[in-house]
Short mmCIF file of C-alpha atoms and ligand atoms in Angstrom, two decimals:
data_model
loop_
_atom_site.label_atom_id
_atom_site.label_comp_id
_atom_site.label_asym_id
_atom_site.label_seq_id
_atom_site.Cartn_x
_atom_site.Cartn_y
_atom_site.Cartn_z
CA MET A 1 -13.81 -18.40 -23.73
CA GLY A 2 -15.51 -15.13 -24.61
CA ASP A 3 -18.86 -16.87 -24.87
CA ARG A 4 -18.72 -18.42 -21.39
CA GLY A 5 -21.82 -18.02 -19.27
CA ARG A 6 -22.13 -16.12 -16.02
CA ARG A 7 -19.56 -17.21 -13.48
CA LEU A 8 -21.13 -19.58 -10.94
CA GLU A 9 -18.99 -18.81 -7.89
CA PHE A 10 -18.42 -15.27 -6.61
CA LEU A 11 -14.85 -14.13 -7.37
CA ILE A 12 -13.59 -12.35 -4.26
CA PHE A 13 -11.60 -9.18 -4.88
CA GLY A 14 -8.13 -9.38 -3.34
CA SER A 15 -8.04 -12.91 -1.96
CA PRO A 16 -4.63 -13.84 -0.51
CA ALA A 17 -2.43 -16.65 -1.89
CA ILE A 18 -1.41 -18.62 1.21
CA GLY A 19 0.83 -21.67 0.77
CA GLU A 20 1.45 -24.82 2.80
CA GLU A 21 4.77 -23.36 4.06
CA GLU A 22 2.92 -20.50 5.76
CA ILE A 23 0.45 -22.92 7.34
CA ALA A 24 3.24 -25.20 8.60
CA GLU A 25 5.19 -22.22 10.00
CA VAL A 26 2.12 -20.92 11.87
CA VAL A 27 1.59 -24.38 13.36
CA ALA A 28 5.29 -24.57 14.32
CA THR A 29 4.99 -21.14 15.94
CA LEU A 30 2.00 -22.31 17.97
CA ARG A 31 3.92 -25.40 19.04
CA SER A 32 6.97 -23.30 19.99
CA GLY A 33 4.91 -21.49 22.62
CA TRP A 34 6.31 -18.12 21.52
CA LEU A 35 3.36 -16.22 20.02
CA GLY A 36 4.45 -12.65 20.72
CA THR A 37 7.31 -10.62 19.24
CA GLY A 38 10.27 -12.98 19.04
CA PRO A 39 12.72 -14.86 16.81
CA ARG A 40 10.39 -15.11 13.79
CA VAL A 41 9.83 -11.35 13.76
CA GLN A 42 13.60 -10.87 13.93
CA ARG A 43 14.11 -13.22 10.98
CA PHE A 44 11.33 -11.58 8.94
CA GLU A 45 12.81 -8.12 9.56
CA GLU A 46 16.26 -9.25 8.43
CA ASP A 47 14.91 -11.05 5.33
CA PHE A 48 12.86 -7.96 4.43
CA ARG A 49 15.80 -5.61 5.03
CA VAL A 50 17.94 -7.69 2.66
CA TYR A 51 15.12 -7.85 0.05
CA VAL A 52 14.73 -4.05 0.03
CA GLY A 53 18.42 -3.30 0.46
CA CYS A 54 18.00 -0.75 3.24
CA GLY A 55 19.75 -0.18 6.56
CA HIS A 56 16.93 -1.05 8.95
CA ALA A 57 13.51 -2.71 8.82
CA VAL A 58 11.15 -2.62 11.80
CA ALA A 59 8.15 -4.96 11.75
CA LEU A 60 4.87 -3.45 12.98
CA ASN A 61 1.21 -4.40 13.20
CA SER A 62 0.24 -2.19 10.22
CA CYS A 63 1.37 0.27 7.61
CA THR A 64 -0.70 2.89 9.43
CA ALA A 65 1.44 2.35 12.54
CA GLY A 66 4.53 2.78 10.38
CA LEU A 67 3.34 6.05 8.85
CA HIS A 68 2.38 7.35 12.31
CA LEU A 69 5.75 6.48 13.83
CA ALA A 70 7.60 7.91 10.82
CA LEU A 71 5.95 11.30 11.33
CA GLU A 72 6.55 11.11 15.08
CA VAL A 73 10.22 10.29 14.78
CA LEU A 74 10.61 13.29 12.46
CA GLY A 75 9.17 15.47 15.22
CA ILE A 76 6.19 16.57 13.15
CA GLY A 77 3.39 18.09 15.20
CA PRO A 78 0.97 21.00 15.66
CA GLY A 79 1.54 23.90 13.26
CA ASP A 80 3.29 21.68 10.70
CA GLU A 81 1.98 20.67 7.28
CA VAL A 82 2.50 17.38 5.47
CA ILE A 83 1.73 17.21 1.74
CA THR A 84 0.22 14.05 0.31
CA SER A 85 -1.95 12.77 -2.52
CA PRO A 86 -5.72 12.98 -2.17
CA LEU A 87 -5.99 9.73 -4.15
CA THR A 88 -5.17 7.37 -1.30
CA PHE A 89 -6.57 5.41 1.62
CA SER A 90 -7.81 7.25 4.72
CA ALA A 91 -4.84 6.11 6.83
CA THR A 92 -2.35 8.16 4.79
CA ALA A 93 -3.92 11.45 5.89
CA ASN A 94 -5.32 10.24 9.24
CA VAL A 95 -1.80 9.78 10.64
CA ILE A 96 -0.98 13.40 9.80
CA VAL A 97 -3.96 14.39 11.96
CA HIS A 98 -2.85 11.92 14.68
CA VAL A 99 0.44 13.79 15.21
CA GLY A 100 -1.45 17.11 15.34
CA ALA A 101 -0.25 18.37 11.95
CA THR A 102 -2.33 19.52 8.95
CA PRO A 103 -2.73 17.39 5.82
CA VAL A 104 -2.24 19.36 2.61
CA PHE A 105 -3.25 17.73 -0.66
CA ALA A 106 -1.60 18.19 -4.06
CA ASP A 107 -3.20 16.79 -7.21
CA VAL A 108 -2.04 13.68 -9.04
CA ASP A 109 -0.61 13.21 -12.51
CA PRO A 110 -3.57 11.86 -14.54
CA ARG A 111 -1.36 9.35 -16.36
CA THR A 112 0.45 7.79 -13.37
CA MET A 113 -2.23 8.65 -10.75
CA ASN A 114 0.67 9.47 -8.38
CA LEU A 115 1.52 12.82 -6.77
CA ASP A 116 2.29 15.38 -9.49
CA PRO A 117 5.72 16.93 -8.70
CA GLU A 118 4.63 20.33 -10.06
CA ALA A 119 1.45 20.36 -7.98
CA LEU A 120 3.57 19.31 -5.03
CA ALA A 121 5.99 22.21 -5.55
CA ARG A 122 3.05 24.66 -5.62
CA ALA A 123 1.68 23.26 -2.34
CA VAL A 124 4.88 23.82 -0.32
CA THR A 125 4.69 26.54 2.35
CA PRO A 126 7.06 27.59 5.15
CA ARG A 127 5.08 25.20 7.38
CA THR A 128 5.73 22.12 5.21
CA LYS A 129 7.74 19.57 7.17
CA ALA A 130 7.36 16.45 5.07
CA ILE A 131 5.94 15.06 1.87
CA LEU A 132 4.13 11.74 1.88
CA PRO A 133 3.96 10.26 -1.62
CA VAL A 134 1.88 7.13 -2.22
CA HIS A 135 3.01 4.52 -4.77
CA LEU A 136 -0.55 3.97 -5.93
CA ALA A 137 -1.50 0.52 -7.18
CA GLY A 138 2.18 -0.48 -7.01
CA ARG A 139 3.47 2.07 -9.55
CA PRO A 140 6.57 3.83 -8.20
CA CYS A 141 6.27 7.61 -7.94
CA ASP A 142 8.64 9.87 -9.86
CA MET A 143 11.03 9.91 -6.90
CA ASP A 144 13.77 12.05 -8.51
CA ALA A 145 11.30 14.86 -9.13
CA LEU A 146 9.67 14.52 -5.69
CA LEU A 147 13.04 14.33 -3.89
CA GLN A 148 14.22 17.41 -5.75
CA VAL A 149 11.28 19.42 -4.38
CA ALA A 150 11.82 17.97 -0.89
CA ARG A 151 15.56 18.67 -0.85
CA ARG A 152 15.08 22.20 -2.23
CA HIS A 153 12.83 23.00 0.72
CA GLY A 154 14.67 20.88 3.29
CA VAL A 155 11.67 18.69 4.09
CA ALA A 156 11.56 14.95 4.80
CA VAL A 157 10.13 12.25 2.52
CA VAL A 158 7.97 9.53 4.07
CA GLU A 159 6.71 7.03 1.48
CA ASP A 160 3.42 5.16 1.66
CA ALA A 161 4.41 1.90 -0.03
CA ALA A 162 1.35 -0.06 1.14
CA HIS A 163 0.88 -1.27 -2.46
CA ALA A 164 4.49 -1.39 -3.55
CA VAL A 165 6.66 -4.04 -1.87
CA GLU A 166 8.23 -5.20 -5.15
CA ALA A 167 8.39 -1.76 -6.80
CA ARG A 168 11.68 -0.33 -8.06
CA TYR A 169 12.51 3.16 -9.22
CA ARG A 170 15.50 3.53 -11.57
CA GLY A 171 16.86 0.22 -10.27
CA ARG A 172 16.45 1.06 -6.58
CA SER A 173 13.90 -0.76 -4.42
CA VAL A 174 11.12 1.32 -2.95
CA GLY A 175 12.00 1.37 0.74
CA SER A 176 15.61 2.39 0.13
CA ILE A 177 14.95 5.81 -1.43
CA GLY A 178 13.14 8.29 0.84
CA ASP A 179 13.83 8.97 4.52
CA LEU A 180 11.30 6.43 5.83
CA THR A 181 9.00 4.01 3.99
CA ALA A 182 5.97 2.14 5.31
CA PHE A 183 4.65 -1.13 3.82
CA SER A 184 1.36 -2.94 4.43
CA PHE A 185 0.82 -6.68 4.82
CA TYR A 186 -2.97 -6.42 5.16
CA VAL A 187 -5.02 -9.35 3.77
CA THR A 188 -5.43 -7.94 0.25
CA LYS A 189 -1.81 -6.86 -0.22
CA ASN A 190 1.02 -8.42 -2.28
CA LEU A 191 2.60 -9.81 0.90
CA VAL A 192 0.08 -10.88 3.53
CA THR A 193 0.42 -11.41 7.29
CA GLY A 194 -3.28 -10.88 8.12
CA GLU A 195 -2.53 -7.51 9.65
CA GLY A 196 1.01 -6.20 9.58
CA GLY A 197 3.48 -3.68 8.24
CA MET A 198 7.14 -2.77 8.00
CA LEU A 199 8.95 0.54 8.31
CA THR A 200 12.31 0.90 6.56
CA THR A 201 14.99 3.56 6.92
CA ASP A 202 18.76 3.96 6.66
CA ASN A 203 18.83 6.04 9.85
CA ALA A 204 19.91 3.84 12.80
CA ALA A 205 18.80 6.31 15.49
CA TRP A 206 15.31 6.59 13.99
CA ALA A 207 15.06 2.80 13.67
CA GLU A 208 15.94 2.37 17.34
CA GLU A 209 13.42 5.01 18.45
CA ILE A 210 10.72 3.44 16.24
CA ARG A 211 11.46 0.00 17.69
CA ILE A 212 11.05 1.35 21.23
CA LYS A 213 7.96 3.46 20.47
CA ALA A 214 6.30 0.49 18.75
CA LEU A 215 6.35 -1.41 22.06
CA HIS A 216 5.06 0.98 24.74
CA GLY A 217 8.22 3.10 24.69
CA ILE A 218 9.93 0.66 27.03
CA SER A 219 13.63 0.04 26.91
CA ARG A 220 13.77 -3.69 26.17
CA ASP A 221 11.41 -6.00 24.31
CA ALA A 222 9.67 -8.90 26.03
CA TRP A 223 11.61 -11.50 24.12
CA LYS A 224 14.89 -10.32 25.65
CA ARG A 225 13.31 -9.80 29.08
CA TYR A 226 12.07 -13.37 29.44
CA SER A 227 14.69 -15.19 27.38
CA ALA A 228 17.62 -17.27 28.56
CA GLU A 229 19.78 -14.11 28.39
CA GLY A 230 18.61 -13.28 31.89
CA PHE A 231 16.14 -10.92 33.51
CA GLN A 232 16.31 -7.21 32.65
CA PRO A 233 13.95 -4.73 34.31
CA TYR A 234 12.42 -2.31 31.84
CA ASP A 235 12.25 1.45 31.84
CA THR A 236 9.70 3.71 30.08
CA LEU A 237 11.59 6.04 27.76
CA PHE A 238 8.58 7.45 25.80
CA PRO A 239 4.80 7.13 26.07
CA GLY A 240 4.87 4.59 23.25
CA TYR A 241 2.26 2.55 21.40
CA LYS A 242 1.27 -1.10 20.99
CA TYR A 243 2.36 -1.41 17.36
CA ASN A 244 4.55 -4.55 17.46
CA MET A 245 4.27 -7.48 15.08
CA THR A 246 3.86 -10.97 16.54
CA ASP A 247 5.68 -14.18 15.63
CA LEU A 248 2.39 -15.63 14.36
CA GLN A 249 2.22 -12.83 11.77
CA ALA A 250 5.94 -13.10 10.96
CA ALA A 251 5.48 -16.86 10.42
CA LEU A 252 3.25 -15.94 7.46
CA GLY A 253 5.54 -13.08 6.38
CA ILE A 254 8.73 -15.14 6.12
CA HIS A 255 7.20 -17.48 3.53
CA GLN A 256 5.15 -14.81 1.78
CA LEU A 257 8.41 -12.90 1.26
CA ALA A 258 10.15 -16.00 -0.09
CA ARG A 259 7.34 -16.36 -2.67
CA LEU A 260 7.03 -12.64 -3.46
CA GLU A 261 8.81 -12.75 -6.84
CA SER A 262 7.01 -15.84 -8.13
CA ASN A 263 3.65 -14.37 -7.03
CA LEU A 264 4.54 -11.12 -8.82
CA ALA A 265 5.27 -13.12 -11.99
CA ILE A 266 1.75 -14.60 -11.80
CA ARG A 267 0.17 -11.15 -11.38
CA GLU A 268 2.29 -9.83 -14.27
CA ARG A 269 0.82 -12.60 -16.42
CA HIS A 270 -2.73 -11.66 -15.35
CA TRP A 271 -1.90 -8.01 -16.05
CA ARG A 272 -0.86 -8.85 -19.62
CA GLN A 273 -4.06 -10.89 -20.02
CA TYR A 274 -6.15 -7.85 -18.98
CA ASP A 275 -4.12 -5.49 -21.18
CA ALA A 276 -4.45 -7.73 -24.24
CA ALA A 277 -8.22 -8.01 -23.81
CA LEU A 278 -9.20 -4.56 -22.54
CA ALA A 279 -6.62 -1.95 -23.65
CA ASP A 280 -8.50 -1.29 -26.90
CA HIS A 281 -11.96 -1.26 -25.37
CA PRO A 282 -13.60 2.03 -26.39
CA LEU A 283 -15.28 2.53 -23.00
CA LEU A 284 -12.24 1.81 -20.80
CA THR A 285 -8.87 3.35 -20.05
CA THR A 286 -6.43 0.70 -18.83
CA PRO A 287 -3.29 1.49 -16.75
CA SER A 288 -0.63 3.42 -18.68
CA PRO A 289 2.62 1.56 -19.37
CA VAL A 290 5.27 1.79 -16.69
CA ASP A 291 8.58 3.54 -17.40
CA PRO A 292 10.89 0.74 -18.65
CA ARG A 293 13.54 1.85 -16.12
CA ASP A 294 11.15 1.11 -13.23
CA ARG A 295 9.28 -1.88 -11.85
CA HIS A 296 5.57 -1.78 -11.10
CA ALA A 297 4.52 -3.97 -8.15
CA ARG A 298 1.25 -4.90 -9.95
CA HIS A 299 -0.92 -4.55 -6.86
CA LEU A 300 -4.08 -3.17 -8.47
CA TYR A 301 -5.29 -3.37 -12.07
CA THR A 302 -7.43 -0.24 -12.24
CA VAL A 303 -9.55 0.72 -15.24
CA LEU A 304 -11.32 4.03 -15.79
CA VAL A 305 -14.86 3.61 -17.07
CA ASP A 306 -16.02 6.19 -19.61
CA THR A 307 -19.18 6.78 -17.60
CA GLU A 308 -20.63 9.33 -20.02
CA ARG A 309 -20.39 7.12 -23.11
CA ALA A 310 -21.14 3.91 -21.22
CA GLY A 311 -24.34 5.52 -19.90
CA MET A 312 -23.76 4.23 -16.39
CA SER A 313 -22.00 5.42 -13.27
CA ARG A 314 -18.92 3.66 -11.96
CA ASN A 315 -20.95 2.39 -9.00
CA GLU A 316 -23.57 0.95 -11.33
CA PHE A 317 -20.79 -0.75 -13.31
CA MET A 318 -19.58 -2.37 -10.08
CA VAL A 319 -23.09 -3.47 -9.11
CA ARG A 320 -23.56 -5.09 -12.53
CA LEU A 321 -20.19 -6.85 -12.24
CA LYS A 322 -21.27 -8.14 -8.84
CA ALA A 323 -24.40 -9.56 -10.47
CA GLU A 324 -21.96 -11.38 -12.79
CA ASN A 325 -20.27 -12.76 -9.62
CA ILE A 326 -17.19 -10.56 -9.98
CA GLY A 327 -15.97 -8.60 -6.93
CA THR A 328 -14.23 -5.26 -7.55
CA GLY A 329 -12.77 -2.38 -5.53
CA ILE A 330 -12.41 1.42 -5.61
CA HIS A 331 -8.94 2.94 -5.15
CA PHE A 332 -9.88 5.57 -4.18
CA THR A 333 -12.54 8.19 -3.54
CA PRO A 334 -10.27 11.26 -3.08
CA LEU A 335 -9.83 12.05 0.60
CA HIS A 336 -10.69 15.76 0.30
CA LEU A 337 -14.26 14.64 -0.52
CA HIS A 338 -14.56 12.49 2.64
CA SER A 339 -16.70 14.05 5.40
CA TYR A 340 -14.00 14.65 7.99
CA TYR A 341 -11.55 16.31 5.59
CA ALA A 342 -14.22 18.33 3.78
CA LYS A 343 -15.75 19.54 7.07
CA THR A 344 -12.66 20.23 9.16
CA LEU A 345 -10.37 21.55 6.44
CA GLY A 346 -13.00 23.05 4.11
CA PHE A 347 -12.14 21.09 0.98
CA ARG A 348 -14.54 21.18 -1.96
CA ARG A 349 -15.08 19.32 -5.21
CA GLY A 350 -13.15 21.05 -7.99
CA GLN A 351 -9.92 21.54 -6.04
CA PHE A 352 -8.09 18.45 -7.31
CA PRO A 353 -9.60 17.76 -10.75
CA ALA A 354 -7.29 14.90 -11.80
CA ALA A 355 -7.90 12.97 -8.56
CA GLU A 356 -11.66 13.64 -8.85
CA PHE A 357 -11.78 12.50 -12.50
CA ILE A 358 -10.08 9.25 -11.52
CA GLY A 359 -12.07 8.89 -8.28
CA ASP A 360 -15.37 9.06 -10.21
CA ARG A 361 -14.37 6.45 -12.79
CA THR A 362 -11.86 4.04 -11.29
CA VAL A 363 -12.57 0.36 -10.73
CA SER A 364 -10.02 -2.21 -9.58
CA LEU A 365 -10.45 -5.63 -11.16
CA PRO A 366 -9.44 -8.78 -9.24
CA LEU A 367 -5.66 -9.31 -9.32
CA SER A 368 -4.12 -11.90 -7.05
CA ALA A 369 -1.58 -14.70 -7.40
CA LYS A 370 -4.42 -16.98 -6.29
CA LEU A 371 -6.40 -16.35 -9.49
CA THR A 372 -6.21 -18.74 -12.41
CA ASP A 373 -6.06 -17.60 -16.02
CA GLU A 374 -9.68 -18.82 -16.28
CA ASP A 375 -10.70 -16.54 -13.39
CA VAL A 376 -9.17 -13.58 -15.22
CA GLU A 377 -10.93 -14.67 -18.41
CA ASP A 378 -14.23 -14.69 -16.47
CA VAL A 379 -13.59 -11.12 -15.34
CA ILE A 380 -12.85 -10.02 -18.91
CA THR A 381 -16.00 -11.70 -20.22
CA ALA A 382 -18.12 -10.08 -17.51
CA VAL A 383 -16.61 -6.61 -18.06
CA ARG A 384 -17.30 -6.83 -21.79
CA ARG A 385 -20.81 -8.08 -21.25
CA VAL A 386 -21.70 -5.34 -18.74
CA LEU A 387 -20.30 -2.63 -21.03
CA GLU A 388 -22.06 -4.01 -24.09
CA ALA A 389 -25.45 -4.43 -22.39
C1 LIG B 1 -2.43 3.46 0.21
C2 LIG B 1 -2.59 2.83 1.55
N1 LIG B 1 -1.94 3.36 2.60
C3 LIG B 1 -2.03 2.83 3.83
C4 LIG B 1 -2.80 1.73 4.08
C5 LIG B 1 -2.92 1.20 5.47
O1 LIG B 1 -2.35 -0.07 5.60
P1 LIG B 1 -2.63 -0.94 6.92
O2 LIG B 1 -4.00 -1.50 6.80
O3 LIG B 1 -1.56 -1.98 6.89
O4 LIG B 1 -2.48 -0.02 8.07
C6 LIG B 1 -3.50 1.13 3.02
C7 LIG B 1 -4.33 -0.07 3.31
O5 LIG B 1 -5.18 -0.52 2.71
C8 LIG B 1 -3.41 1.70 1.73
O6 LIG B 1 -4.09 1.18 0.69
#
């Protein structure tokens, strides 16, 4: 297959695998007349709670909403600092700004690309109120080491598990380890509801407050207000948000969750295909093996391009792959180099060398349960051809 020609159809990066069950459930939801937050959201929350093995799961309209509410429920605000990884999506740090606190970055471990526990320990100050590790690409962070730092300083742990629904650390599911964990069901993620997220915690009081704050801060949700249980006037307990998930989204989520493990098995197969073909390539660094005690959620297959020896920038590599009809992604350009963070907090290049090294060279290759082995073979062929040109 290595001598195949240029792929004829563009291969979209991160296309979702949607089955007939999801389609039928969405249609049934439309026919039911209940489009808002209702019985399907309740079922999805319970199924997800059981999957993760945590006390409470609250469905939301995004992971960003979950991270925001997690910081709010912890009472984090002006004057407080939250430490996170610079190698993440904008939302991870934006929510820290939303609650009025200051984002503090600590560099990543170059091998795992996750928050380095030693860098984290050095970044703690008397103002630190929480740490916000990101399970990048689906690889679980070294939670024992991170929790040790957090517990030593009495600060909370909020996990960004946008990439890591199926991840496990030392046998425990991500979502049942830190104080609060937020998941994303955005279109490119391992579990897709179009837009959507889930916040998990073992703390019943926090879960209740999150549930209320996610729907305007009012005392009862619409489903109960208008159901056969009888009319209940509502009361505003907090100035809440409009962060609730709808039954239309949950209709997708219920079946996506049921197929999560079989979809992971497909991505694991694609991962092995990439490893077998690319791990020895002299111009690439493929993802390091995962600790055998843990489970990687296989969300992103990221390679580092040796830009110096390849004689091309990472961006040029992506442009050439696009010309081969292969879509790719960048995860991520470190946040301290983004305009807002550089300008308002005075960050400069050179402060987080491991994140910068990765940020300059990383490319995510297509990885989705929708891909066929031939699609993956096309990517491999194109990558080789671009690097050999
Ligand atoms: C690491 C990370 N955190 C948070 C988010 C935000 O997720 P959502 O779009 O569900 O708010 C994303 C989304 O792409 C992400 O990649």
